Tab-separated table of C-alpha atoms in Angstrom:
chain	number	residue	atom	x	y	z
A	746	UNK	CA	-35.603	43.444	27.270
A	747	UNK	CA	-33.549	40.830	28.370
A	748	UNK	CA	-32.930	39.662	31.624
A	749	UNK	CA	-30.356	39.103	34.177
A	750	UNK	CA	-30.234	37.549	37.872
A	751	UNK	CA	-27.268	38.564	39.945
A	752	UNK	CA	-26.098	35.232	42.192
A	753	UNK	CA	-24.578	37.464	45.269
A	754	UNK	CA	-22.519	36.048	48.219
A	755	UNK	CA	-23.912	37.916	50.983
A	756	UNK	CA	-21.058	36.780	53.348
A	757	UNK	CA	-19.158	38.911	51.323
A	758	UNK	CA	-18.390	43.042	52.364
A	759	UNK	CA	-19.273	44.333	49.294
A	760	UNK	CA	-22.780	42.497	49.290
A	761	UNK	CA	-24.073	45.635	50.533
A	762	UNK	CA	-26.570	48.405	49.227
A	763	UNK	CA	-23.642	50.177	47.076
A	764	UNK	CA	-22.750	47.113	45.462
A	765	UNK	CA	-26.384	46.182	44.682
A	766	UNK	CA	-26.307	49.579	43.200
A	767	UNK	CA	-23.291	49.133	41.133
A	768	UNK	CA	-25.433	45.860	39.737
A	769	UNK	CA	-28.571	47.714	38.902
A	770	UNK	CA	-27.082	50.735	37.529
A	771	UNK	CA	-24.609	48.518	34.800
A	772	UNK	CA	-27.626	47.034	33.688
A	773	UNK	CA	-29.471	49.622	33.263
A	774	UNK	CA	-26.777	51.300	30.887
A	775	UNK	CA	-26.650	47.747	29.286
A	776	UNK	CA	-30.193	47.658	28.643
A	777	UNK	CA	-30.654	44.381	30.851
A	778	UNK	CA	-33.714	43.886	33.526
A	779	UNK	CA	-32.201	42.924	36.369
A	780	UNK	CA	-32.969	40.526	39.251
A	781	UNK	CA	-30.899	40.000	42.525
A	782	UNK	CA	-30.582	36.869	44.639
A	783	UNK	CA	-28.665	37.498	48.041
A	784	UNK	CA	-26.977	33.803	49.089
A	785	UNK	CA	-26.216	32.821	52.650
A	786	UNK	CA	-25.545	28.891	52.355
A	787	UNK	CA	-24.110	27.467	48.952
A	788	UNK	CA	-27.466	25.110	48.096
A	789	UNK	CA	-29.408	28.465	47.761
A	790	UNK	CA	-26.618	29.543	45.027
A	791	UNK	CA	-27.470	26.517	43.068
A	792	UNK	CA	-30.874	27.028	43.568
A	793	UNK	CA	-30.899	30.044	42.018
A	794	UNK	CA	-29.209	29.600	39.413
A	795	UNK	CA	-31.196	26.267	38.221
A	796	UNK	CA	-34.381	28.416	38.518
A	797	UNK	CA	-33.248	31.190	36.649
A	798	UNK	CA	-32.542	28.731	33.441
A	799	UNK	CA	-35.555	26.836	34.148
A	800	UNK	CA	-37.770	30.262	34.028
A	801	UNK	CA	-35.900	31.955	30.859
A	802	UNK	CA	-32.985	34.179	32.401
A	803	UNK	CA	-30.949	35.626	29.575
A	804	UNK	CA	-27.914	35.429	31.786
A	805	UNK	CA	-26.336	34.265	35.297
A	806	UNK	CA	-23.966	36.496	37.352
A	807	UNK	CA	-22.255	34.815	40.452
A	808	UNK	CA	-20.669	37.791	42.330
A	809	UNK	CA	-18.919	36.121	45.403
A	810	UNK	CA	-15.631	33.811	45.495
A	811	UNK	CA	-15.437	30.225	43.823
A	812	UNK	CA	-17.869	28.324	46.151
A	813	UNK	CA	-20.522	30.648	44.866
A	814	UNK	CA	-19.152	30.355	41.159
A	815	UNK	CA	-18.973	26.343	41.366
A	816	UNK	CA	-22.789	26.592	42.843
A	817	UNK	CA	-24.325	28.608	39.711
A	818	UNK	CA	-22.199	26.592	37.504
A	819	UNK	CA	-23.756	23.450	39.339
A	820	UNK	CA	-27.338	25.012	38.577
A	821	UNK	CA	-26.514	25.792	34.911
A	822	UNK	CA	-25.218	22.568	34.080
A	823	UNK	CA	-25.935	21.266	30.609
A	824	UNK	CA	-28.275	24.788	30.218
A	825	UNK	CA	-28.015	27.264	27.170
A	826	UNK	CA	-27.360	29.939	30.163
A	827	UNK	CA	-24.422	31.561	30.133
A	828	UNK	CA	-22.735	32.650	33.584
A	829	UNK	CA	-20.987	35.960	34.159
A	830	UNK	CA	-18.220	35.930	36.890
A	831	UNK	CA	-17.793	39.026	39.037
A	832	UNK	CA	-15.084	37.634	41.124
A	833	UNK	CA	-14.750	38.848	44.938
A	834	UNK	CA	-13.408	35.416	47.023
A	835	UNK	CA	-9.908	35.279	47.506
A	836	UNK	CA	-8.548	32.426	45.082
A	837	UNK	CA	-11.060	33.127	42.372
A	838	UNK	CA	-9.141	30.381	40.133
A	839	UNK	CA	-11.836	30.032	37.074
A	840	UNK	CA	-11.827	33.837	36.709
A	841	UNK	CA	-7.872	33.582	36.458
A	842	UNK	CA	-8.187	30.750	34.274
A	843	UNK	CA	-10.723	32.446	32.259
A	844	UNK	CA	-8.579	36.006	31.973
A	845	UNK	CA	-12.080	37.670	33.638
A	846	UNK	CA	-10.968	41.099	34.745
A	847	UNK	CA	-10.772	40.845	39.145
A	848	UNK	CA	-11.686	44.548	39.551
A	849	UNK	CA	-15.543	44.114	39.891
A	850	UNK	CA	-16.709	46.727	37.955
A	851	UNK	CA	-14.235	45.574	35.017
A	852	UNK	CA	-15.710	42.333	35.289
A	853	UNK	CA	-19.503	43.322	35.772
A	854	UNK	CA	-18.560	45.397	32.383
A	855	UNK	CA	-17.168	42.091	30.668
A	856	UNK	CA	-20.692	40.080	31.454
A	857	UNK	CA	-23.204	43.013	30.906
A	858	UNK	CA	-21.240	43.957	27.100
A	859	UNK	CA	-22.417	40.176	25.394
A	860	UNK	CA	-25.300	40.299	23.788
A	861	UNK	CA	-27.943	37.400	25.276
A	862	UNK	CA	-27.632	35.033	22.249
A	863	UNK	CA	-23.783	34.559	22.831
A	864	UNK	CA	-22.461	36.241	19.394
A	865	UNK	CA	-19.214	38.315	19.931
A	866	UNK	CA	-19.398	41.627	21.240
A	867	UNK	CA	-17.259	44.725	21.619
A	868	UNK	CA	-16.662	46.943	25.044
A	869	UNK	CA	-17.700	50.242	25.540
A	870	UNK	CA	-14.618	51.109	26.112
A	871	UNK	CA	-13.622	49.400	22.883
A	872	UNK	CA	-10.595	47.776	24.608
A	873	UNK	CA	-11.692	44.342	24.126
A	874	UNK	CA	-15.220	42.116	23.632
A	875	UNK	CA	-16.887	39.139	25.096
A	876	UNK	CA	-18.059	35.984	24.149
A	877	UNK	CA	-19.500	32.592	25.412
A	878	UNK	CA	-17.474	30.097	25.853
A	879	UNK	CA	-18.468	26.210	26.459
A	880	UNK	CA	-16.385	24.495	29.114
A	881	UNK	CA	-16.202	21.753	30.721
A	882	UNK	CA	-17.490	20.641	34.434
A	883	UNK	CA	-15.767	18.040	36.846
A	884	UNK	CA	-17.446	15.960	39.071
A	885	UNK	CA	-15.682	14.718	42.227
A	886	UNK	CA	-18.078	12.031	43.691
A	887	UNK	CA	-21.220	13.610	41.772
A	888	UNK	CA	-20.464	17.476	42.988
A	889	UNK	CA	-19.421	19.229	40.428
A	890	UNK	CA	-16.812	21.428	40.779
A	891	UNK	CA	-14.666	23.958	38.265
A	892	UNK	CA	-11.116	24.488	39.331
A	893	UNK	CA	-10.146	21.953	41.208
A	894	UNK	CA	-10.202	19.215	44.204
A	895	UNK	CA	-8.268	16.518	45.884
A	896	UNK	CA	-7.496	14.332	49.062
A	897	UNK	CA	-4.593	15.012	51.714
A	898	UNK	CA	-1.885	17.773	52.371
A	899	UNK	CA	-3.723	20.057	49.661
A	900	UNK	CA	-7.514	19.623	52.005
A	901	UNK	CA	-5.203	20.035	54.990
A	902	UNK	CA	-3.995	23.593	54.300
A	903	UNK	CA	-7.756	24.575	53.223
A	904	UNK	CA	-9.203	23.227	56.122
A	905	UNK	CA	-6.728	25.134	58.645
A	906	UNK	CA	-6.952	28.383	56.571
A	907	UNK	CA	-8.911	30.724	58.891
A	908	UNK	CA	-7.813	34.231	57.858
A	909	UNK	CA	-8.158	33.774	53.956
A	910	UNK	CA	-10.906	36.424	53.178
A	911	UNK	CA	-8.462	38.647	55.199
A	912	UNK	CA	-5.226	37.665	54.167
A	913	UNK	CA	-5.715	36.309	50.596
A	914	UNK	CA	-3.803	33.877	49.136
A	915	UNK	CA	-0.840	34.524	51.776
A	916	UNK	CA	-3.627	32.817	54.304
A	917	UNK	CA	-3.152	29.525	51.854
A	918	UNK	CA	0.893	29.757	51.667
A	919	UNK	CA	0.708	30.031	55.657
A	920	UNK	CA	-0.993	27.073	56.396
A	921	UNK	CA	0.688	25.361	53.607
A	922	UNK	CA	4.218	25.938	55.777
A	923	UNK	CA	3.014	24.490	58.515
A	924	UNK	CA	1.877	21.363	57.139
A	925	UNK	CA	4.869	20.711	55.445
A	926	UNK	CA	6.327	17.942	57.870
A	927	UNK	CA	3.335	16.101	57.934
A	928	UNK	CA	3.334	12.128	57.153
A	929	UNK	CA	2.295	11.256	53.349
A	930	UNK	CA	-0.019	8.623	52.938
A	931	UNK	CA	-0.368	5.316	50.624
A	932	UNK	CA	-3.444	6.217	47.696
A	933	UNK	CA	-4.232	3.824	45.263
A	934	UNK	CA	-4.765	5.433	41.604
A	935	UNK	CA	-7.068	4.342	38.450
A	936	UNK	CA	-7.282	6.462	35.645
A	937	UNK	CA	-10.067	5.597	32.759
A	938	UNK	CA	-9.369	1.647	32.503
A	939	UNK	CA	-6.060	1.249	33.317
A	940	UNK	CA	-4.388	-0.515	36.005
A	941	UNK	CA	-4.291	0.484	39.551
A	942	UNK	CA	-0.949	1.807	40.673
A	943	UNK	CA	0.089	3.011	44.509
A	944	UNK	CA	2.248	6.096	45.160
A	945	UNK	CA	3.562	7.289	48.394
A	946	UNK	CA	2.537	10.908	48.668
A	947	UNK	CA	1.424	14.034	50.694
A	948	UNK	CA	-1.570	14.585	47.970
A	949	UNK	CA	-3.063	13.971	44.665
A	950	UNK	CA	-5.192	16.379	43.318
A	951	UNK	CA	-7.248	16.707	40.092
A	952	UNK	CA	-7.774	19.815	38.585
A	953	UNK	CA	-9.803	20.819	35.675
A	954	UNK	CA	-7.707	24.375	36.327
A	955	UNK	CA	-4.815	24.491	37.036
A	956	UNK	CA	-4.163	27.445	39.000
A	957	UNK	CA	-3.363	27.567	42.543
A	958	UNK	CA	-4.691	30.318	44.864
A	959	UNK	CA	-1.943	33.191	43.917
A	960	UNK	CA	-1.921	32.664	40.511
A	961	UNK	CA	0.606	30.025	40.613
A	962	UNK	CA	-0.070	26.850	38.343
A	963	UNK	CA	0.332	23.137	39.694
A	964	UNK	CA	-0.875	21.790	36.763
A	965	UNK	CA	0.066	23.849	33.826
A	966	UNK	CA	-1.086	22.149	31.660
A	967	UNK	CA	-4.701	21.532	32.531
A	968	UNK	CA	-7.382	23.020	30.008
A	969	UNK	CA	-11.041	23.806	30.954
A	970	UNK	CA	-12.473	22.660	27.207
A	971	UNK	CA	-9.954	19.593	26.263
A	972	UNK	CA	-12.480	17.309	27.627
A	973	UNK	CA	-9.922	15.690	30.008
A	974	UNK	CA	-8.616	16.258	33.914
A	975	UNK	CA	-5.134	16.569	35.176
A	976	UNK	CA	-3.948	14.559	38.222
A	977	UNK	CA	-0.795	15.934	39.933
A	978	UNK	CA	0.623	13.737	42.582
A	979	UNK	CA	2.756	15.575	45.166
A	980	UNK	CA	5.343	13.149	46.663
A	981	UNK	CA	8.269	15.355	47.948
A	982	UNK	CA	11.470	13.413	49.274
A	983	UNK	CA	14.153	14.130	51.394
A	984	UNK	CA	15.247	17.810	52.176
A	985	UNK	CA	15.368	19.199	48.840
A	986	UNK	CA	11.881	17.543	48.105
A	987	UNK	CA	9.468	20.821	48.964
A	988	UNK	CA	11.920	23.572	47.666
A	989	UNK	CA	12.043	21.575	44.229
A	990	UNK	CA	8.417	21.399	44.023
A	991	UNK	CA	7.874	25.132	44.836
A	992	UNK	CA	10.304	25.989	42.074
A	993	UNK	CA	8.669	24.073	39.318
A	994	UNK	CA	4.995	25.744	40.474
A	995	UNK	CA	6.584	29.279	41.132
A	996	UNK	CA	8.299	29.198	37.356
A	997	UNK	CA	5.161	27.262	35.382
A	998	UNK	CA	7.749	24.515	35.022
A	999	UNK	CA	6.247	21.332	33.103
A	1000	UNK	CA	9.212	18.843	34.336
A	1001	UNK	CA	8.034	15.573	36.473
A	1002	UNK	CA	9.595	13.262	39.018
A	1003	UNK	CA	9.000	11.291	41.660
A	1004	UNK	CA	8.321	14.832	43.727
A	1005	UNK	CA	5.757	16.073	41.299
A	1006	UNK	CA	4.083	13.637	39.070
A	1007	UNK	CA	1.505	14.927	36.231
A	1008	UNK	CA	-1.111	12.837	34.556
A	1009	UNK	CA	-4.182	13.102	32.453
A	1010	UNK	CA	-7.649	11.044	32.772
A	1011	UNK	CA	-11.352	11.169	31.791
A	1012	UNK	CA	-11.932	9.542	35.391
A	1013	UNK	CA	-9.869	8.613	38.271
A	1014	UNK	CA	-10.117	6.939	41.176
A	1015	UNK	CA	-8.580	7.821	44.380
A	1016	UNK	CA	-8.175	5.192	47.310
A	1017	UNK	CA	-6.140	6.269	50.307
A	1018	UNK	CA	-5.157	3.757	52.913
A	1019	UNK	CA	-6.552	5.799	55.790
A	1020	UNK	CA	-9.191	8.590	56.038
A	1021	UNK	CA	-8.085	11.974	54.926
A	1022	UNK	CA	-8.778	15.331	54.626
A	1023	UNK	CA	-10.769	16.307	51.359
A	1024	UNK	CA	-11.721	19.654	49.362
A	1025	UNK	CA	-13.659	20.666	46.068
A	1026	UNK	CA	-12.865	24.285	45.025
A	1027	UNK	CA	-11.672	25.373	48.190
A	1028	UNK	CA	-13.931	24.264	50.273
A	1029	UNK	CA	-13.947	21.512	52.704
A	1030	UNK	CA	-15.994	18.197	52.265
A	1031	UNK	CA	-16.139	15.478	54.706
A	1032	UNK	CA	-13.361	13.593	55.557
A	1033	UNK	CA	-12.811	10.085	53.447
A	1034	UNK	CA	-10.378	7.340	52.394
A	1035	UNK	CA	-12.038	7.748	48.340
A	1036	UNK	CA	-12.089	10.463	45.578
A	1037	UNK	CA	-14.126	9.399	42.403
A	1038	UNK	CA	-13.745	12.418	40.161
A	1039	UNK	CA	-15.252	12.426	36.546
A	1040	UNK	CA	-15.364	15.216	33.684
A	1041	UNK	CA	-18.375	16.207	32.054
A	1042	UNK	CA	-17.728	17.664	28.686
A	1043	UNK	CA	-18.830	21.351	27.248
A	1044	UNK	CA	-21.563	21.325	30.241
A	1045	UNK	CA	-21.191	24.855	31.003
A	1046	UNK	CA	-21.336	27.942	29.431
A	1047	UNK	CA	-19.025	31.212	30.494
A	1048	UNK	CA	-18.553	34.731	29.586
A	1049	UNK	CA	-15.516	35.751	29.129
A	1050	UNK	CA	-13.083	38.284	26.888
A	1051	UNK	CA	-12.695	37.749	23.482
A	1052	UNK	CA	-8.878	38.307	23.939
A	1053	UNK	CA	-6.380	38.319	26.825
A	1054	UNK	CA	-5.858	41.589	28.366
């Protein structure tokens, strides 16, 4: 029979003894033997999920938001093992990216349905199949990460978001209003092998998704398997700066100015003339003045549908 290990968030409300049930009981129907791992700091996540590929897991399910999905995809890294998502954070950008199903049991349906050996397989429900999918895995100064990180206004808002698991994405938009007025910064830029070049701005951020909490997409076109990173550079001007940028995110619009520059890189390298706020995934890291943010090709391996629904 083979076997699964459930990656669970325990900071999370529905990390309780129903939802463990929910787990057990899908798979059971699926025919899987299941194991359960109950997280309370992010290391144990990647733990985890390192141990279960190093002792023969069939398959990895991180049930939690995207720190917990970025640590099992940090423990899988470069493994056969493919990772189930059962999304319950608030952003949950790689399961957007991904088209994984947010409702949990829809989702814990979608991971349990593949068959261990990653060959395509069709619901019970008959409504669509899964399969595993190779992606790739960023690295932003040797954490890896899956959706996305960067250095100024974009760490700001993160880092002053306090009601997010209650509020949602609204808790992001929020703190993203109030920060609006504050100063951009100088950041020197190197992507690959190319020549440095400075831009004036209130962030850059690199994203390997492109999706912004909400759904919305900075970086349209940013794909998780092209083997390269996209760099947006947010550099609003003058009164009409922040309402232009908001349009072109809000409508999935792919046209670049000064206010919102798009590029693409294999590395880049991100100097900012003072120390600033930084985040990977959503989640805070220690304030810096550097980002050094690398991709690492087809390193991880994903369950997802075998069309959109």
């Amino acid at each position: 029979m083979p076997a699964v290990e459930f990656i669970i968030n325990g900071s999370m409300a529905r990390a309780s003894s129903h939802f463990l049930s929910l787990c057990r009981d899908a798979a059971r129907r699926g025919k899987w033997e299941s194991e359960f791992v109950v997280t309370d700091k992010a290391q144990a996540g990647v733990d985890a999920a390192r141990g279960a590929g190093v002792r023969g897991v069939d398959l990895v399910v991180a049930v939690g938001g995207d720190g917990t999905v970025r640590g099992c995809a940090e423990g899988l890294a470069g493994s056969p093992v493919p990772l189930g998502i059962v999304p319950l954070g608030t952003a949950n950008l790689l399961a957007r990216t991904l088209d994984i199903p947010l409702h949990p049991r829809a989702a814990l349906g979608l991971a349990l349905t593949g068959s261990p050996t990653g060959s395509r397989t069709g619901s019970r429900t008959g409504d669509t199949g899964s399969a595993d999918r190779r992606i790739d895995l960023a690295t932003a100064d040797g954490a890896p990460f899956t959706a996305m990180a960067g250095m100024g206004l974009d760490a700001a808002v993160v880092s002053a978001t306090r009601l997010k698991h209650h509020l949602g994405w609204l808790a992001y938009a929020a703190s993203g209003a109030a920060h609006l007025t504050a100063s951009p910064a100088t950041f020197t830029i190197r992507l690959d092998n190319g020549k440095p070049f400075e831009r004036r701005a209130q962030s850059v951020v690199v994203g390997n998704s492109g999706l912004l909490p909400g759904g919305f997409a900075l970086l349209p076109g940013a794909r998780v398997d092209d083997g390269l990173l996209d760099v947006g550079i947010l550099a609003p001007h003058g009164p009409l700066g922040w309402p232009k940028v908001a349009a072109r995110v809000l409508t999935n619009s792919r046209v670049e100015d000064r206010h919102l520059e798009r590029l693409q890189a294999r590395e880049i390298e991100i100097i900012a003339h003072r120390a600033l706020p930084r985040e990977v995934d959503g989640e805070v890291v220690t304030p810096g003045s550097a980002l050094s943010v690398r991709v690492r090709r087809a390193a991880l391996t994903v369950r997802v549908p075998t069309r959109r629904r």
